[in-house]
Amino acid sequence: MVNQNSTEVARIATRMAISNRDEEEILKESYFKQGVKVTAVNVGGNINESIHKILERALVASKRNNLIRDEHLHEGAVIGATRDALMQISNRANAQNVGGKIGIARKGEHISVCIFLSIGLLHLDEVVIGIGHRSLPE
């Protein structure tokens, strides 16, 4: 049987990643009332040069918004989920300039990280999305 909480948290992380700034604050309040902690952070630049910044921003945003505690296990879960999401987008975004957002959601023991990026290709923009999930104790 599939755990519905993990898919629900993944959907919420995706919703946060595709939201604009105005929607973000409304979503934070709405999800908080449902018992879900969320955050989002903008990212951009050359993907190959920005990987460490993306990992760092996801970790800092998670701590700052109380999605995780300042513990090795919690930090590792966010870094691991973020790396999974990065691996899903790396082939499409390799050596390209990107701009987008990281959405992170946590409910109970489930945490998901979604990375939504626009890849600049001359006058065309390619879109790519990656998502990672981890379980950690409450």
PDB file of C-alpha atoms in Angstrom:
ATOM      1  CA  MET A   1       0.000   0.000   0.000  1.00  0.00           C
ATOM      2  CA  VAL A   2       1.353   3.417  -0.968  1.00  0.00           C
ATOM      3  CA  ASN A   3       1.690   5.899   1.877  1.00  0.00           C
ATOM      4  CA  GLN A   4      -0.518   8.838   0.910  1.00  0.00           C
ATOM      5  CA  ASN A   5       1.403  11.245   3.142  1.00  0.00           C
ATOM      6  CA  SER A   6       4.564  10.929   1.042  1.00  0.00           C
ATOM      7  CA  THR A   7       2.723  11.677  -2.214  1.00  0.00           C
ATOM      8  CA  GLU A   8       0.803  14.517  -0.569  1.00  0.00           C
ATOM      9  CA  VAL A   9       4.030  16.090   0.702  1.00  0.00           C
ATOM     10  CA  ALA A  10       5.624  15.731  -2.757  1.00  0.00           C
ATOM     11  CA  ARG A  11       2.643  17.521  -4.345  1.00  0.00           C
ATOM     12  CA  ILE A  12       2.892  20.335  -1.808  1.00  0.00           C
ATOM     13  CA  ALA A  13       6.656  20.754  -2.389  1.00  0.00           C
ATOM     14  CA  THR A  14       5.960  20.950  -6.122  1.00  0.00           C
ATOM     15  CA  ARG A  15       3.235  23.541  -5.565  1.00  0.00           C
ATOM     16  CA  MET A  16       5.661  25.647  -3.532  1.00  0.00           C
ATOM     17  CA  ALA A  17       8.338  25.389  -6.242  1.00  0.00           C
ATOM     18  CA  ILE A  18       6.003  26.626  -8.983  1.00  0.00           C
ATOM     19  CA  SER A  19       4.414  29.401  -6.917  1.00  0.00           C
ATOM     20  CA  ASN A  20       5.173  33.085  -7.316  1.00  0.00           C
ATOM     21  CA  ARG A  21       6.082  35.342  -4.366  1.00  0.00           C
ATOM     22  CA  ASP A  22       2.497  36.469  -3.740  1.00  0.00           C
ATOM     23  CA  GLU A  23       1.154  32.909  -3.746  1.00  0.00           C
ATOM     24  CA  GLU A  24       3.993  31.698  -1.560  1.00  0.00           C
ATOM     25  CA  GLU A  25       2.875  33.552   1.570  1.00  0.00           C
ATOM     26  CA  ILE A  26      -0.752  32.517   1.127  1.00  0.00           C
ATOM     27  CA  LEU A  27       0.290  28.891   0.638  1.00  0.00           C
ATOM     28  CA  LYS A  28       2.508  28.970   3.732  1.00  0.00           C
ATOM     29  CA  GLU A  29      -0.424  30.048   5.901  1.00  0.00           C
ATOM     30  CA  SER A  30      -2.821  27.577   4.318  1.00  0.00           C
ATOM     31  CA  TYR A  31      -0.482  24.601   4.634  1.00  0.00           C
ATOM     32  CA  PHE A  32       0.470  25.544   8.196  1.00  0.00           C
ATOM     33  CA  LYS A  33      -3.222  25.236   9.151  1.00  0.00           C
ATOM     34  CA  GLN A  34      -3.149  21.725   7.645  1.00  0.00           C
ATOM     35  CA  GLY A  35      -0.109  20.733   9.702  1.00  0.00           C
ATOM     36  CA  VAL A  36       2.377  21.000   6.847  1.00  0.00           C
ATOM     37  CA  LYS A  37       5.543  23.077   7.123  1.00  0.00           C
ATOM     38  CA  VAL A  38       6.701  24.604   3.825  1.00  0.00           C
ATOM     39  CA  THR A  39       9.278  26.962   2.415  1.00  0.00           C
ATOM     40  CA  ALA A  40      10.591  28.062  -0.968  1.00  0.00           C
ATOM     41  CA  VAL A  41      13.749  29.774  -2.160  1.00  0.00           C
ATOM     42  CA  ASN A  42      14.852  31.184  -5.523  1.00  0.00           C
ATOM     43  CA  VAL A  43      17.928  29.843  -7.308  1.00  0.00           C
ATOM     44  CA  GLY A  44      19.753  30.744 -10.499  1.00  0.00           C
ATOM     45  CA  GLY A  45      22.981  30.822 -12.437  1.00  0.00           C
ATOM     46  CA  ASN A  46      25.067  28.274 -14.280  1.00  0.00           C
ATOM     47  CA  ILE A  47      23.867  24.919 -12.975  1.00  0.00           C
ATOM     48  CA  ASN A  48      27.356  23.390 -12.782  1.00  0.00           C
ATOM     49  CA  GLU A  49      28.656  26.295 -10.719  1.00  0.00           C
ATOM     50  CA  SER A  50      25.502  26.547  -8.594  1.00  0.00           C
ATOM     51  CA  ILE A  51      25.107  23.031  -7.211  1.00  0.00           C
ATOM     52  CA  HIS A  52      26.719  23.847  -3.861  1.00  0.00           C
ATOM     53  CA  LYS A  53      24.600  27.028  -3.607  1.00  0.00           C
ATOM     54  CA  ILE A  54      21.410  25.077  -4.330  1.00  0.00           C
ATOM     55  CA  LEU A  55      22.249  22.549  -1.614  1.00  0.00           C
ATOM     56  CA  GLU A  56      23.126  25.341   0.804  1.00  0.00           C
ATOM     57  CA  ARG A  57      19.961  27.342   0.082  1.00  0.00           C
ATOM     58  CA  ALA A  58      17.727  24.304   0.561  1.00  0.00           C
ATOM     59  CA  LEU A  59      19.400  23.534   3.889  1.00  0.00           C
ATOM     60  CA  VAL A  60      19.328  27.111   5.186  1.00  0.00           C
ATOM     61  CA  ALA A  61      15.690  27.626   4.132  1.00  0.00           C
ATOM     62  CA  SER A  62      14.681  24.372   5.847  1.00  0.00           C
ATOM     63  CA  LYS A  63      16.357  25.389   9.098  1.00  0.00           C
ATOM     64  CA  ARG A  64      15.185  29.001   8.980  1.00  0.00           C
ATOM     65  CA  ASN A  65      11.555  27.938   8.521  1.00  0.00           C
ATOM     66  CA  ASN A  66      11.713  25.193  11.176  1.00  0.00           C
ATOM     67  CA  LEU A  67      11.151  22.278   8.809  1.00  0.00           C
ATOM     68  CA  ILE A  68      14.151  20.523  10.332  1.00  0.00           C
ATOM     69  CA  ARG A  69      16.186  20.714  13.498  1.00  0.00           C
ATOM     70  CA  ASP A  70      19.864  21.618  13.567  1.00  0.00           C
ATOM     71  CA  GLU A  71      20.889  17.954  13.665  1.00  0.00           C
ATOM     72  CA  HIS A  72      23.059  15.813  11.433  1.00  0.00           C
ATOM     73  CA  LEU A  73      20.219  13.407  10.576  1.00  0.00           C
ATOM     74  CA  HIS A  74      17.825  16.195   9.578  1.00  0.00           C
ATOM     75  CA  GLU A  75      20.432  18.080   7.575  1.00  0.00           C
ATOM     76  CA  GLY A  76      21.386  14.872   5.777  1.00  0.00           C
ATOM     77  CA  ALA A  77      17.774  14.225   4.817  1.00  0.00           C
ATOM     78  CA  VAL A  78      17.428  17.661   3.180  1.00  0.00           C
ATOM     79  CA  ILE A  79      20.787  17.384   1.413  1.00  0.00           C
ATOM     80  CA  GLY A  80      19.965  13.865   0.206  1.00  0.00           C
ATOM     81  CA  ALA A  81      16.530  14.801  -1.134  1.00  0.00           C
ATOM     82  CA  THR A  82      17.975  17.907  -2.807  1.00  0.00           C
ATOM     83  CA  ARG A  83      20.743  15.847  -4.446  1.00  0.00           C
ATOM     84  CA  ASP A  84      18.139  13.388  -5.735  1.00  0.00           C
ATOM     85  CA  ALA A  85      16.196  16.253  -7.289  1.00  0.00           C
ATOM     86  CA  LEU A  86      19.398  17.686  -8.801  1.00  0.00           C
ATOM     87  CA  MET A  87      20.303  14.332 -10.352  1.00  0.00           C
ATOM     88  CA  GLN A  88      16.922  14.238 -12.105  1.00  0.00           C
ATOM     89  CA  ILE A  89      17.513  17.609 -13.758  1.00  0.00           C
ATOM     90  CA  SER A  90      21.278  17.485 -14.337  1.00  0.00           C
ATOM     91  CA  ASN A  91      21.260  16.041 -17.885  1.00  0.00           C
ATOM     92  CA  ARG A  92      18.789  18.620 -19.180  1.00  0.00           C
ATOM     93  CA  ALA A  93      20.408  21.582 -17.445  1.00  0.00           C
ATOM     94  CA  ASN A  94      24.098  20.646 -17.777  1.00  0.00           C
ATOM     95  CA  ALA A  95      26.296  23.722 -18.387  1.00  0.00           C
ATOM     96  CA  GLN A  96      23.245  25.942 -18.928  1.00  0.00           C
ATOM     97  CA  ASN A  97      22.054  29.058 -17.165  1.00  0.00           C
ATOM     98  CA  VAL A  98      18.992  28.365 -15.100  1.00  0.00           C
ATOM     99  CA  GLY A  99      16.552  30.248 -12.944  1.00  0.00           C
ATOM    100  CA  GLY A 100      13.843  28.887 -10.740  1.00  0.00           C
ATOM    101  CA  LYS A 101      12.803  27.841  -7.314  1.00  0.00           C
ATOM    102  CA  ILE A 102      13.191  25.150  -4.702  1.00  0.00           C
ATOM    103  CA  GLY A 103      10.039  24.132  -2.851  1.00  0.00           C
ATOM    104  CA  ILE A 104      10.311  22.133   0.377  1.00  0.00           C
ATOM    105  CA  ALA A 105       7.487  20.558   2.366  1.00  0.00           C
ATOM    106  CA  ARG A 106       7.376  18.494   5.544  1.00  0.00           C
ATOM    107  CA  LYS A 107       4.514  16.688   7.205  1.00  0.00           C
ATOM    108  CA  GLY A 108       5.286  14.298  10.012  1.00  0.00           C
ATOM    109  CA  GLU A 109       8.162  12.074   9.038  1.00  0.00           C
ATOM    110  CA  HIS A 110       8.002  12.947   5.320  1.00  0.00           C
ATOM    111  CA  ILE A 111      10.074  15.686   3.693  1.00  0.00           C
ATOM    112  CA  SER A 112      10.180  16.445  -0.038  1.00  0.00           C
ATOM    113  CA  VAL A 113      12.345  18.824  -2.029  1.00  0.00           C
ATOM    114  CA  CYS A 114      11.230  19.948  -5.491  1.00  0.00           C
ATOM    115  CA  ILE A 115      13.428  21.940  -7.873  1.00  0.00           C
ATOM    116  CA  PHE A 116      11.640  23.739 -10.717  1.00  0.00           C
ATOM    117  CA  LEU A 117      13.912  25.463 -13.257  1.00  0.00           C
ATOM    118  CA  SER A 118      13.712  27.371 -16.478  1.00  0.00           C
ATOM    119  CA  ILE A 119      16.724  26.776 -18.711  1.00  0.00           C
ATOM    120  CA  GLY A 120      17.692  29.689 -20.931  1.00  0.00           C
ATOM    121  CA  LEU A 121      18.275  28.592 -24.533  1.00  0.00           C
ATOM    122  CA  LEU A 122      18.526  31.662 -26.764  1.00  0.00           C
ATOM    123  CA  HIS A 123      14.954  32.910 -27.118  1.00  0.00           C
ATOM    124  CA  LEU A 124      13.463  29.557 -26.021  1.00  0.00           C
ATOM    125  CA  ASP A 125      13.076  28.463 -22.428  1.00  0.00           C
ATOM    126  CA  GLU A 126      13.162  24.803 -21.501  1.00  0.00           C
ATOM    127  CA  VAL A 127      11.531  23.736 -18.249  1.00  0.00           C
ATOM    128  CA  VAL A 128      12.760  20.975 -15.965  1.00  0.00           C
ATOM    129  CA  ILE A 129      11.608  19.612 -12.625  1.00  0.00           C
ATOM    130  CA  GLY A 130      13.132  17.189 -10.128  1.00  0.00           C
ATOM    131  CA  ILE A 131      11.914  15.893  -6.797  1.00  0.00           C
ATOM    132  CA  GLY A 132      13.434  14.018  -3.882  1.00  0.00           C
ATOM    133  CA  HIS A 133      11.953  12.523  -0.721  1.00  0.00           C
ATOM    134  CA  ARG A 134      13.278  11.374   2.627  1.00  0.00           C
ATOM    135  CA  SER A 135      11.802  10.108   5.875  1.00  0.00           C
ATOM    136  CA  LEU A 136      13.055  11.318   9.221  1.00  0.00           C
ATOM    137  CA  PRO A 137      11.852  11.159  12.801  1.00  0.00           C
ATOM    138  CA  GLU A 138       9.527  13.876  14.014  1.00  0.00           C
TER     139      GLU A 138
END
